[in-house]
Short mmCIF file of C-alpha atoms in Angstrom, two decimals:
data_model
loop_
_atom_site.label_atom_id
_atom_site.label_comp_id
_atom_site.label_asym_id
_atom_site.label_seq_id
_atom_site.Cartn_x
_atom_site.Cartn_y
_atom_site.Cartn_z
CA MET A 230 109.47 -7.05 72.26
CA LYS A 231 105.79 -6.80 71.41
CA ARG A 232 103.42 -6.96 74.36
CA VAL A 233 99.74 -7.83 74.68
CA GLU A 234 97.61 -6.07 77.27
CA ILE A 235 95.05 -8.01 79.30
CA LEU A 236 92.96 -5.94 81.74
CA GLY A 237 95.77 -3.44 82.19
CA VAL A 238 98.58 -5.99 82.50
CA GLU A 239 101.13 -6.03 79.66
CA ILE A 240 102.34 -9.52 78.75
CA ASP A 241 105.19 -10.40 76.41
CA ASN A 242 104.02 -12.32 73.36
CA VAL A 243 106.72 -14.99 73.26
CA THR A 244 107.06 -18.75 72.96
CA MET A 245 108.90 -20.83 75.54
CA GLU A 246 111.97 -20.95 73.29
CA GLU A 247 111.93 -17.18 72.87
CA ALA A 248 111.53 -16.72 76.63
CA ILE A 249 114.54 -18.96 77.34
CA SER A 250 116.55 -17.04 74.75
CA ARG A 251 115.62 -13.82 76.56
CA VAL A 252 116.72 -15.37 79.87
CA ASN A 253 120.07 -16.28 78.33
CA ASP A 254 120.55 -12.71 77.09
CA MET A 255 119.65 -11.36 80.54
CA VAL A 256 122.23 -13.53 82.30
CA ARG A 257 124.93 -12.57 79.81
CA SER A 258 124.19 -8.87 80.29
CA GLY A 259 125.10 -9.09 83.98
CA ARG A 260 122.41 -6.57 84.94
CA PRO A 261 119.49 -7.48 87.28
CA HIS A 262 116.28 -8.54 85.54
CA GLN A 263 112.92 -9.72 86.85
CA ILE A 264 110.55 -12.26 85.31
CA VAL A 265 106.88 -12.42 86.31
CA THR A 266 104.37 -15.15 85.40
CA PRO A 267 100.87 -13.74 86.04
CA ALA A 268 97.76 -15.93 86.07
CA ILE A 269 94.25 -14.58 86.53
CA GLU A 270 94.73 -13.99 90.27
CA GLN A 271 97.72 -11.77 89.57
CA VAL A 272 95.88 -9.87 86.82
CA ILE A 273 93.06 -9.15 89.26
CA CYS A 274 95.49 -8.35 92.07
CA ALA A 275 97.23 -5.76 89.89
CA ARG A 276 93.97 -3.79 89.71
CA ARG A 277 93.99 -3.05 93.45
CA ASN A 278 97.65 -3.48 94.46
CA LEU A 279 99.55 -0.43 93.20
CA GLU A 280 102.95 -1.85 94.09
CA PHE A 281 102.28 -5.09 92.23
CA ARG A 282 100.98 -3.15 89.23
CA GLN A 283 104.25 -1.20 89.13
CA THR A 284 106.20 -4.44 89.53
CA LEU A 285 104.49 -5.91 86.48
CA ARG A 286 105.11 -2.73 84.51
CA ASP A 287 108.82 -2.68 85.35
CA ALA A 288 109.48 -6.41 84.86
CA GLU A 289 111.78 -7.20 81.95
CA LEU A 290 109.82 -10.33 81.00
CA VAL A 291 106.15 -11.04 81.74
CA VAL A 292 104.71 -14.36 80.52
CA PRO A 293 101.19 -15.82 80.93
CA ASP A 294 100.89 -18.53 83.56
CA GLY A 295 97.19 -19.30 83.02
CA MET A 296 95.30 -20.55 79.98
CA GLN A 297 92.49 -18.15 80.88
CA VAL A 298 94.89 -15.29 80.19
CA VAL A 299 95.73 -16.82 76.80
CA PHE A 300 92.00 -17.25 76.03
CA ALA A 301 91.45 -13.61 76.98
CA SER A 302 94.16 -12.51 74.55
CA HIS A 303 92.31 -14.30 71.73
CA LEU A 304 89.08 -12.54 72.67
CA HIS A 305 91.01 -9.27 72.49
CA ARG A 306 92.10 -10.25 68.97
CA THR A 307 95.74 -9.96 70.10
CA PRO A 308 96.50 -13.66 70.69
CA LEU A 309 99.41 -14.73 72.84
CA LYS A 310 101.59 -17.37 71.25
CA GLU A 311 101.81 -19.74 74.18
CA ARG A 312 101.11 -20.34 77.84
CA ILE A 313 104.33 -20.33 79.90
CA THR A 314 103.86 -21.46 83.48
CA GLY A 315 106.36 -21.12 86.28
CA VAL A 316 106.29 -24.91 86.73
CA ASP A 317 107.38 -25.37 83.10
CA LEU A 318 109.79 -22.44 83.08
CA VAL A 319 111.90 -23.55 86.07
CA PRO A 320 113.12 -26.83 84.47
CA LYS A 321 113.76 -25.07 81.16
CA MET A 322 115.84 -22.43 82.92
CA CYS A 323 117.71 -25.12 84.82
CA ALA A 324 118.44 -26.91 81.54
CA LEU A 325 119.81 -23.63 80.17
CA ALA A 326 121.88 -23.11 83.33
CA ALA A 327 123.32 -26.63 83.11
CA ARG A 328 124.22 -26.14 79.46
CA GLU A 329 125.77 -22.67 79.91
CA GLY A 330 127.31 -23.17 83.35
CA TYR A 331 125.06 -20.66 85.16
CA ARG A 332 124.63 -20.82 88.93
CA VAL A 333 121.08 -21.12 90.37
CA PHE A 334 119.73 -20.44 93.86
CA PHE A 335 116.47 -21.70 95.42
CA LEU A 336 114.82 -19.38 97.96
CA GLY A 337 111.61 -19.78 99.96
CA ALA A 338 108.87 -22.43 100.18
CA GLU A 339 108.46 -24.60 103.29
CA GLU A 340 111.41 -25.92 105.22
CA GLY A 341 113.31 -28.48 103.11
CA VAL A 342 111.19 -28.06 99.96
CA ALA A 343 113.61 -25.75 98.13
CA GLU A 344 116.54 -28.03 98.97
CA ALA A 345 114.65 -31.10 97.76
CA ALA A 346 113.72 -29.34 94.50
CA ALA A 347 117.39 -28.37 94.01
CA ARG A 348 118.54 -31.98 94.46
CA LYS A 349 115.96 -33.33 92.04
CA LEU A 350 116.80 -30.77 89.37
CA GLU A 351 120.52 -31.51 89.85
CA ASN A 352 119.80 -35.15 89.08
CA GLU A 353 117.66 -34.34 86.06
CA TYR A 354 120.10 -31.84 84.55
CA PRO A 355 123.70 -33.03 84.94
CA GLY A 356 126.08 -30.12 85.21
CA LEU A 357 123.56 -27.87 86.95
CA ILE A 358 125.40 -25.71 89.48
CA VAL A 359 123.22 -25.14 92.56
CA ALA A 360 124.68 -22.13 94.34
CA GLY A 361 122.51 -22.82 97.39
CA SER A 362 119.03 -22.90 98.91
CA TYR A 363 117.51 -21.14 101.87
CA CYS A 364 114.14 -21.04 103.63
CA PRO A 365 113.81 -17.68 105.44
CA PRO A 366 111.35 -17.21 108.31
CA TYR A 367 107.77 -16.30 107.45
CA ARG A 368 107.40 -12.59 106.67
CA PHE A 369 111.16 -12.16 106.90
CA GLU A 370 110.94 -9.05 104.70
CA GLU A 371 109.16 -7.23 107.55
CA ASP A 372 112.16 -7.79 109.84
CA PRO A 373 115.17 -5.70 108.71
CA GLU A 374 117.66 -8.08 110.30
CA GLU A 375 116.17 -11.21 108.74
CA GLU A 376 115.85 -9.50 105.37
CA ALA A 377 119.46 -8.34 105.48
CA LYS A 378 120.52 -11.87 106.42
CA THR A 379 118.60 -13.37 103.49
CA ILE A 380 120.02 -10.88 101.02
CA GLY A 381 123.49 -11.56 102.38
CA ILE A 382 123.10 -15.33 101.90
CA VAL A 383 122.01 -14.84 98.29
CA ARG A 384 124.79 -12.38 97.51
CA GLU A 385 127.43 -14.64 99.07
CA ALA A 386 126.23 -17.54 96.90
CA ASN A 387 126.63 -15.29 93.81
CA PRO A 388 123.99 -17.00 91.62
CA ASP A 389 123.09 -16.05 88.05
CA ILE A 390 119.46 -17.15 88.43
CA LEU A 391 117.33 -16.85 91.57
CA PHE A 392 114.07 -18.78 92.06
CA VAL A 393 111.86 -17.23 94.77
CA ALA A 394 108.91 -19.18 96.19
CA LEU A 395 107.08 -16.86 98.61
CA GLY A 396 103.65 -16.66 96.97
CA ALA A 397 102.25 -13.94 94.74
CA PRO A 398 102.31 -10.97 94.87
CA ARG A 399 104.61 -11.01 97.87
CA GLN A 400 107.50 -12.65 96.01
CA GLU A 401 107.26 -10.34 92.99
CA ASN A 402 107.06 -7.18 95.08
CA TRP A 403 110.03 -8.24 97.20
CA ILE A 404 112.16 -8.96 94.14
CA HIS A 405 111.17 -5.60 92.67
CA ARG A 406 112.13 -3.76 95.86
CA ARG A 407 115.44 -5.60 96.36
CA LYS A 408 116.46 -6.27 92.77
CA GLU A 409 119.52 -4.05 92.93
CA ASP A 410 120.53 -5.27 96.41
CA LEU A 411 120.38 -8.95 95.45
CA GLY A 412 122.76 -8.49 92.52
CA VAL A 413 121.39 -11.44 90.53
CA SER A 414 121.05 -11.32 86.75
CA VAL A 415 117.68 -13.13 86.55
CA MET A 416 115.09 -13.34 89.37
CA ILE A 417 111.71 -15.00 89.09
CA GLY A 418 108.88 -15.66 91.55
CA ILE A 419 107.63 -19.20 91.05
CA GLY A 420 104.98 -19.64 93.79
CA GLY A 421 104.28 -23.31 94.43
CA ALA A 422 106.38 -24.67 91.55
CA PHE A 423 108.78 -26.46 93.95
CA ASN A 424 105.88 -28.59 95.22
CA PHE A 425 105.10 -29.77 91.68
CA ILE A 426 108.77 -30.41 90.91
CA ILE A 427 109.30 -32.71 93.92
CA GLY A 428 105.90 -34.40 93.47
CA ARG A 429 104.16 -33.09 96.58
CA GLU A 430 101.37 -31.89 94.34
CA LYS A 431 100.27 -33.46 91.06
CA ARG A 432 99.52 -31.38 87.98
CA ALA A 433 96.36 -31.83 85.94
CA PRO A 434 96.52 -33.94 82.77
CA VAL A 435 97.81 -32.04 79.75
CA TRP A 436 94.42 -32.05 78.01
CA LEU A 437 92.84 -30.35 81.05
CA GLN A 438 95.68 -27.80 81.11
CA ASN A 439 95.08 -27.00 77.43
CA LEU A 440 91.39 -26.45 78.13
CA GLY A 441 92.21 -24.05 80.93
CA LEU A 442 90.73 -26.37 83.57
CA GLU A 443 93.84 -26.95 85.65
CA GLY A 444 92.39 -24.72 88.38
CA LEU A 445 89.26 -26.90 88.48
CA TYR A 446 91.44 -30.00 88.83
CA ARG A 447 93.32 -28.43 91.72
CA PHE A 448 90.01 -27.37 93.29
CA ILE A 449 88.81 -31.00 93.26
CA LYS A 450 92.09 -32.09 94.82
CA ARG A 451 92.39 -29.27 97.36
CA PRO A 452 89.02 -27.49 97.68
CA ARG A 453 89.91 -25.62 100.86
CA ASP A 454 93.00 -24.06 99.30
CA ILE A 455 91.62 -23.38 95.81
CA TRP A 456 87.99 -22.38 96.46
CA LYS A 457 88.65 -18.66 96.24
CA ARG A 458 90.26 -19.02 92.82
CA ALA A 459 87.60 -21.36 91.45
CA LEU A 460 84.51 -19.61 92.80
CA ILE A 461 85.57 -15.95 92.88
CA SER A 462 88.68 -15.12 90.86
CA VAL A 463 87.82 -16.95 87.63
CA PRO A 464 84.22 -15.63 87.32
CA TYR A 465 85.37 -12.14 88.31
CA PHE A 466 88.18 -12.24 85.74
CA PHE A 467 85.77 -13.12 82.93
CA PHE A 468 83.24 -10.56 84.18
CA LEU A 469 85.94 -7.88 83.92
CA LEU A 470 86.91 -9.21 80.51
CA PHE A 471 83.31 -9.13 79.31
CA ASP A 472 82.96 -5.58 80.61
CA ARG A 473 86.12 -4.57 78.76
CA LEU A 474 85.08 -6.25 75.50
CA SER A 475 81.48 -4.98 75.61
CA TYR A 476 82.40 -1.47 76.76
CA ARG A 477 81.67 0.15 73.41
CA ARG A 478 78.31 -1.56 73.16
CA GLN A 479 77.51 -0.41 76.69
CA LYS A 480 78.44 3.15 75.74
CA ARG A 481 76.24 2.99 72.64
CA ILE A 482 73.32 1.69 74.70
CA ALA A 483 73.91 4.42 77.29
CA ARG A 484 73.94 7.05 74.55
CA TRP A 485 70.58 5.77 73.35
CA ILE A 486 69.11 5.55 76.84
CA ARG A 487 70.20 9.07 77.81
CA PRO A 488 68.17 10.94 75.13
CA MET A 489 65.27 8.56 75.70
CA VAL A 490 65.18 9.45 79.41
CA LEU A 491 65.51 13.14 78.63
CA GLY A 492 62.83 12.93 75.93
CA LEU A 493 60.44 11.12 78.26
CA GLY A 494 60.93 13.77 80.92
CA ASP A 495 60.42 16.57 78.40
CA ALA A 496 57.31 14.89 76.95
CA VAL A 497 55.77 14.66 80.43
CA LEU A 498 56.74 18.16 81.57
CA ALA A 499 55.16 19.92 78.58
CA PRO A 500 51.52 18.77 79.09
CA LEU A 501 51.85 19.04 82.88
CA THR A 502 52.94 22.67 82.70
CA PHE A 503 50.27 23.32 80.04
CA LEU A 504 47.49 22.04 82.32
CA GLY A 505 49.16 23.70 85.30
CA SER A 506 49.00 27.05 83.51
CA TYR A 507 45.26 26.58 82.96
CA TRP A 508 44.76 25.67 86.62
CA LEU A 509 46.87 28.60 87.80
CA TYR A 510 44.89 31.15 85.82
CA PHE A 511 41.37 29.78 86.13
CA ARG A 512 41.17 27.57 89.24
CA SER A 513 43.87 28.61 91.69
CA GLY A 514 41.92 31.62 92.92
CA ILE A 515 44.90 33.87 92.54
CA PHE A 516 43.32 35.73 89.63
CA SER A 517 39.87 36.80 90.86
CA ASN A 518 38.93 38.54 87.61
CA THR A 519 38.43 35.25 85.79
CA ALA A 520 35.95 32.43 86.03
CA ASP A 521 36.56 28.83 85.14
CA PRO A 522 34.90 28.32 81.73
CA PHE A 523 34.59 24.57 82.33
CA PRO A 524 33.58 24.18 85.99
CA GLU A 525 31.66 20.98 85.25
CA TYR A 526 34.95 19.15 84.55
CA ASP A 527 36.69 18.28 87.80
CA ASN A 528 39.37 16.32 85.97
CA LEU A 529 41.46 18.61 83.79
CA LEU A 530 42.22 15.71 81.45
CA ASP A 531 38.52 15.50 80.56
CA MET A 532 38.28 19.19 79.77
CA PRO A 533 37.62 19.89 76.06
CA ALA A 534 39.85 21.99 73.82
CA TYR A 535 42.86 22.21 76.14
CA SER A 536 43.04 18.47 76.78
CA ASP A 537 43.01 17.87 73.03
CA LEU A 538 46.21 19.89 72.73
CA LEU A 539 48.17 17.83 75.27
CA VAL A 540 49.56 15.25 72.84
CA VAL A 541 50.43 17.97 70.35
CA VAL A 542 52.21 20.03 73.01
CA SER A 543 54.13 16.96 74.15
CA PHE A 544 55.24 16.15 70.60
CA LEU A 545 56.15 19.76 69.81
CA SER A 546 58.29 20.06 72.95
CA VAL A 547 60.39 17.02 72.03
CA PHE A 548 60.68 18.26 68.44
CA ALA A 549 61.80 21.76 69.48
CA LEU A 550 64.38 20.43 71.92
CA TRP A 551 65.69 18.04 69.29
CA VAL A 552 66.04 20.86 66.74
CA ASN A 553 68.05 22.84 69.31
CA ARG A 554 70.39 19.82 69.82
CA LEU A 555 69.44 19.35 73.45
CA TYR A 556 69.45 15.57 73.11
CA VAL A 557 73.07 15.52 72.00
CA ARG A 558 75.42 14.71 74.84
CA ASP A 559 77.28 17.94 75.58
CA LYS A 560 79.59 17.75 78.57
CA TYR A 561 80.72 21.32 78.07
CA MET A 562 77.36 23.13 78.35
CA ASP A 563 77.42 25.80 81.06
CA LEU A 564 74.47 27.39 82.87
CA LYS A 565 74.18 30.35 80.49
CA THR A 566 74.25 28.22 77.33
CA LEU A 567 71.71 25.78 78.75
CA LEU A 568 69.35 28.60 79.73
CA ILE A 569 69.54 30.23 76.28
CA GLN A 570 68.85 26.94 74.50
CA LEU A 571 65.92 26.12 76.77
CA VAL A 572 64.34 29.56 76.38
CA LYS A 573 64.57 29.21 72.60
CA SER A 574 63.03 25.75 72.77
CA ALA A 575 60.22 26.69 75.18
CA PHE A 576 59.11 29.68 73.17
CA SER A 577 59.32 27.63 69.97
CA VAL A 578 56.88 25.19 71.60
CA LEU A 579 54.67 28.09 72.68
CA PHE A 580 54.58 29.60 69.19
CA LEU A 581 53.98 26.25 67.47
CA SER A 582 51.21 25.38 69.95
CA ILE A 583 49.34 28.60 69.15
CA VAL A 584 49.81 27.98 65.42
CA PHE A 585 48.55 24.41 65.71
CA GLN A 586 45.57 25.57 67.77
CA PHE A 587 44.43 28.03 65.11
CA LEU A 588 45.15 25.70 62.20
CA PHE A 589 43.71 22.44 63.53
CA PHE A 590 41.83 23.04 66.82
CA LYS A 591 39.96 26.25 66.09
CA ASP A 592 36.70 24.36 65.47
CA ILE A 593 36.94 22.74 68.90
CA PHE A 594 37.32 26.11 70.60
CA ARG A 595 34.53 27.56 68.46
CA GLU A 596 32.24 24.71 69.51
CA HIS A 597 32.66 25.86 73.10
CA GLN A 598 32.30 29.55 72.17
CA PHE A 599 36.03 30.00 72.75
CA HIS A 600 35.47 29.44 76.47
CA GLY A 601 38.78 29.20 78.25
CA TYR A 602 40.91 30.34 75.37
CA SER A 603 43.34 32.85 76.82
CA ARG A 604 46.67 34.25 75.72
CA VAL A 605 47.51 34.61 79.40
CA VAL A 606 47.33 30.83 79.82
CA PHE A 607 49.74 30.38 76.92
CA GLY A 608 51.99 33.03 78.40
CA PHE A 609 52.04 31.21 81.74
CA PHE A 610 52.76 28.01 79.84
CA GLY A 611 55.81 29.55 78.15
CA LEU A 612 57.24 30.78 81.46
CA SER A 613 56.42 27.68 83.52
CA PHE A 614 57.66 25.31 80.81
CA THR A 615 60.96 27.18 80.64
CA ALA A 616 61.37 27.04 84.43
CA ALA A 617 60.43 23.34 84.61
CA LEU A 618 62.73 22.46 81.71
CA PHE A 619 65.60 24.36 83.28
CA ALA A 620 65.17 22.61 86.65
CA TRP A 621 64.90 19.18 84.99
CA ARG A 622 67.79 19.66 82.58
CA TRP A 623 70.06 21.36 85.10
CA GLY A 624 69.39 18.55 87.57
CA PHE A 625 70.32 16.02 84.90
CA LEU A 626 73.51 17.95 84.16
CA VAL A 627 74.37 18.05 87.87
CA LEU A 628 73.91 14.26 88.00
CA ASP A 629 76.22 13.90 84.99
CA ARG A 630 78.89 15.98 86.70
CA TYR A 631 78.45 14.09 89.97
CA LEU A 632 79.11 10.82 88.15
CA HIS A 633 82.08 12.35 86.33
CA ARG A 634 83.58 13.55 89.62
CA ARG A 635 83.52 9.95 90.79
CA GLY A 636 85.06 8.58 87.63
CA MET A 637 81.82 7.18 86.18
CA ASN A 638 80.32 7.68 82.73
CA MET A 639 83.46 9.38 81.44
CA ASP A 640 85.13 9.40 78.03
CA ARG A 641 88.47 7.60 78.25
CA ILE A 642 91.08 9.53 76.27
CA ILE A 643 94.64 8.81 75.14
CA VAL A 644 96.69 11.90 74.27
CA VAL A 645 99.28 11.66 71.49
CA GLY A 646 102.19 13.99 72.20
CA THR A 647 104.35 15.14 75.10
CA ASN A 648 104.62 18.79 74.11
CA PRO A 649 103.52 21.52 76.59
CA THR A 650 100.10 21.93 74.97
CA ALA A 651 99.37 18.20 75.31
CA MET A 652 100.37 18.23 78.96
CA GLU A 653 98.29 21.32 79.69
CA ILE A 654 95.23 19.70 78.08
CA VAL A 655 95.75 16.59 80.23
CA SER A 656 96.10 18.83 83.29
CA ALA A 657 92.83 20.58 82.42
CA MET A 658 91.06 17.21 82.11
CA LYS A 659 92.31 16.17 85.54
CA GLN A 660 91.44 19.53 87.10
CA TYR A 661 87.86 19.50 85.77
CA PRO A 662 86.62 15.88 85.87
CA GLU A 663 83.03 17.12 85.70
CA LEU A 664 83.67 17.76 82.01
CA GLY A 665 83.56 14.00 81.56
CA ASN A 666 87.09 13.37 80.24
CA LEU A 667 89.36 10.74 81.78
CA PRO A 668 92.96 10.98 80.45
CA LEU A 669 94.48 7.51 80.54
CA GLY A 670 97.95 8.77 79.64
CA TYR A 671 99.98 9.85 76.65
CA LEU A 672 101.93 8.40 73.74
CA VAL A 673 105.31 9.80 72.76
CA THR A 674 105.62 10.68 69.10
CA HIS A 675 109.34 10.08 68.76
CA SER A 676 111.23 7.14 70.27
CA ASN A 677 114.06 9.39 71.42
CA VAL A 678 111.77 11.75 73.34
CA ARG A 679 112.14 11.54 77.10
CA SER A 680 109.24 13.02 79.00
CA THR A 681 109.78 14.98 82.19
CA HIS A 682 106.37 13.86 83.47
CA GLU A 683 105.46 10.80 85.50
CA ASP A 684 106.29 7.51 83.78
CA GLY A 685 102.95 6.20 85.04
CA ASP A 686 101.22 8.49 82.54
CA ARG A 687 103.31 7.25 79.63
CA LEU A 688 101.53 4.45 77.80
CA GLY A 689 104.07 3.89 75.06
CA GLU A 690 104.55 5.00 71.47
CA ILE A 691 102.26 5.32 68.47
CA ALA A 692 102.94 1.69 67.54
CA ASP A 693 101.32 0.66 70.84
CA LEU A 694 97.99 2.28 69.95
CA GLU A 695 96.62 -0.88 68.30
CA ARG A 696 97.16 -2.75 71.57
CA LEU A 697 95.91 0.00 73.86
CA LEU A 698 92.58 0.85 72.22
CA PRO A 699 90.79 -2.47 72.90
CA ALA A 700 92.64 -3.15 76.15
CA ARG A 701 92.00 0.21 77.85
CA LYS A 702 88.39 0.78 76.71
CA VAL A 703 89.46 3.96 74.91
CA ASP A 704 86.73 6.30 73.64
CA GLU A 705 88.87 8.97 72.05
CA VAL A 706 92.39 9.62 70.80
CA LEU A 707 93.49 13.26 71.04
CA VAL A 708 96.44 14.19 68.81
CA ALA A 709 98.02 17.28 70.36
CA ASP A 710 101.46 17.28 68.70
CA PRO A 711 101.45 19.60 65.64
CA THR A 712 104.84 18.22 64.52
CA LEU A 713 103.42 14.75 63.96
CA SER A 714 104.42 13.35 60.58
CA MET A 715 101.77 12.57 58.00
CA PRO A 716 102.53 8.78 57.95
CA ASP A 717 102.13 8.66 61.75
CA LEU A 718 98.92 10.68 61.57
CA LEU A 719 97.42 8.43 58.90
CA SER A 720 98.46 5.38 60.93
CA ILE A 721 96.57 6.76 63.94
CA VAL A 722 93.51 7.47 61.81
CA ARG A 723 93.48 3.91 60.45
CA VAL A 724 93.75 2.41 63.93
CA CYS A 725 90.93 4.63 65.19
CA GLN A 726 88.75 3.63 62.24
CA ARG A 727 89.34 -0.08 62.79
CA ASN A 728 88.49 0.21 66.48
CA ARG A 729 85.66 2.76 66.00
CA VAL A 730 87.32 5.26 68.30
CA THR A 731 86.75 9.02 68.10
CA LEU A 732 89.74 10.98 66.83
CA SER A 733 90.38 14.58 67.94
CA ILE A 734 93.24 16.72 66.66
CA VAL A 735 94.63 20.23 67.04
CA PRO A 736 93.55 22.68 64.33
CA THR A 737 96.87 22.69 62.45
CA LEU A 738 96.60 18.95 61.86
CA HIS A 739 92.94 19.29 60.96
CA GLU A 740 93.92 21.54 58.04
CA LEU A 741 96.10 18.76 56.64
CA LEU A 742 93.25 16.26 56.62
CA GLY A 743 90.56 18.59 55.34
CA VAL A 744 87.61 16.58 56.67
CA SER A 745 84.34 17.54 58.35
CA SER A 746 84.72 18.16 62.06
CA GLU A 747 83.29 19.67 65.20
CA ILE A 748 85.07 22.02 67.60
CA LYS A 749 84.69 21.34 71.31
CA ARG A 750 86.14 22.86 74.45
CA ILE A 751 88.30 21.21 77.13
CA GLY A 752 89.04 23.78 79.82
CA ASP A 753 90.67 26.74 78.09
CA PHE A 754 91.58 24.70 75.01
CA ARG A 755 89.78 23.95 71.76
CA VAL A 756 90.09 20.61 70.01
CA ILE A 757 88.53 19.40 66.78
CA THR A 758 86.68 16.08 66.64
CA VAL A 759 87.13 14.59 63.18
CA ASN A 760 84.40 12.74 61.34
CA PRO A 761 86.35 10.41 59.00
CA ASP A 762 83.66 10.31 56.34
CA ARG A 763 86.10 9.17 53.69
CA ARG A 764 88.50 6.28 53.49
CA VAL A 765 91.96 7.14 54.79
CA ASP A 766 93.51 6.14 51.48
CA ASP A 767 91.45 8.88 49.80
CA TRP A 768 93.23 11.46 51.97
CA ILE A 769 96.77 10.37 51.20
CA GLU A 770 97.24 11.89 47.76
CA PRO A 771 95.79 15.36 48.41
CA SER A 772 97.19 15.50 51.92
CA GLU A 773 100.70 14.61 50.79
CA GLU A 774 100.49 17.19 48.02
CA ASN A 775 99.47 19.84 50.52
CA HIS A 776 102.17 18.68 52.89
CA SER A 777 104.85 18.95 50.24
#
């Protein structure tokens, strides 16, 4: 069954009729199944409650309880078919039970509420077999004796469907933990649905429900109970959604800001070190064999000749660093590489400054009888500019790695393949987070492949990529399985193109595509980042010929 992912929670894309059909199949199978109905509070809760997140992942049927979740799926461009609330699902399931002769059990809620809901549903659906109802003590699951008693009561009643009203996520987590012990075919946590069924609480008008304003209606009716949802959960949910949907734009802005900050720092360092070299040689007093040629100028910025070169030196420094690709984000640059690139850039600036001085500023120096012109000053400038650049750039790189170590400003990567090489690359990413790679998990390339690694790392199959890219804020897809078929590879390329996601592949696959690329390093491994400069359809014919 196709699922839609909303902020990390996978939700089945079904109608109410399809959900009831699934329930019928679950009961007939005789095996235990869990149904979860997450609204925005549960989606947010899953982000910080690991047990609840695993419960949602393992549930056999997950349907959206809130219209906000449905709205979010439309913003993701993966629209859910319908909102299916627990309040609506309980009567539908009871109607199915009455028609098919299934036994139902009502567990939880306040004293007498579950029993009253059972009686009302019995009257509404003739033939409904109520196996029983029970209201356990509060926090019964924390008392082994009470929990064993509750499980025993349910097992003795032998229901086919179990409704549990303990409040989320407590009810869902308890069902998940005790699913096998309870021995019920279908179990669902329904929160406060019993209160709506017996009329203790009134639902919002249908038109308000369709607009997603049922929470606001409940807030007006019960502000003390609903204020957290109305004032915190809903805004936070849409803030997270906005962050998820605007993630790529944020990354693009960050990629523009980063070189701008670096360029500004470089443009300031160059003239400062240039003037500092003049001061060091002529005014510091360290070199007694020289005299300041311009003693009448206390302010170095007012000094002729040298001050006229400041703008040129600033421009040339940015130009030289840009030519040496030092404004390109490179998470893999080590100390040695950085130093070599900076030395090349600094001495390029030094050489160009001397050239510019003789070509365009010679008259200015001649006007002052070449006072102050000294190759020593330019030599000091080359050395000091290199040292200042290295300190500035290395500090920036250290900041980058600090953020990466804390999971910030990282490239989010999905790995395609479960072969040893793929797993070793993922291990290298986890071992060296300062490289700026965050592996979200992997996709299996064959449906019959069973991975020996943690299921938590498995995100699905290649067909799930379309869902995962927008939902998980993916920056890059790394194909590490050299046995991947050409149709699957082209499918991945198309999905990456549509979602503007970087595609990296192992060299053997790169040869099949024959496109321009760039090799980069991840730990001890090399991967190739592909630049899809042609339409995928243009690759098919030559690629298939090569493949054959």
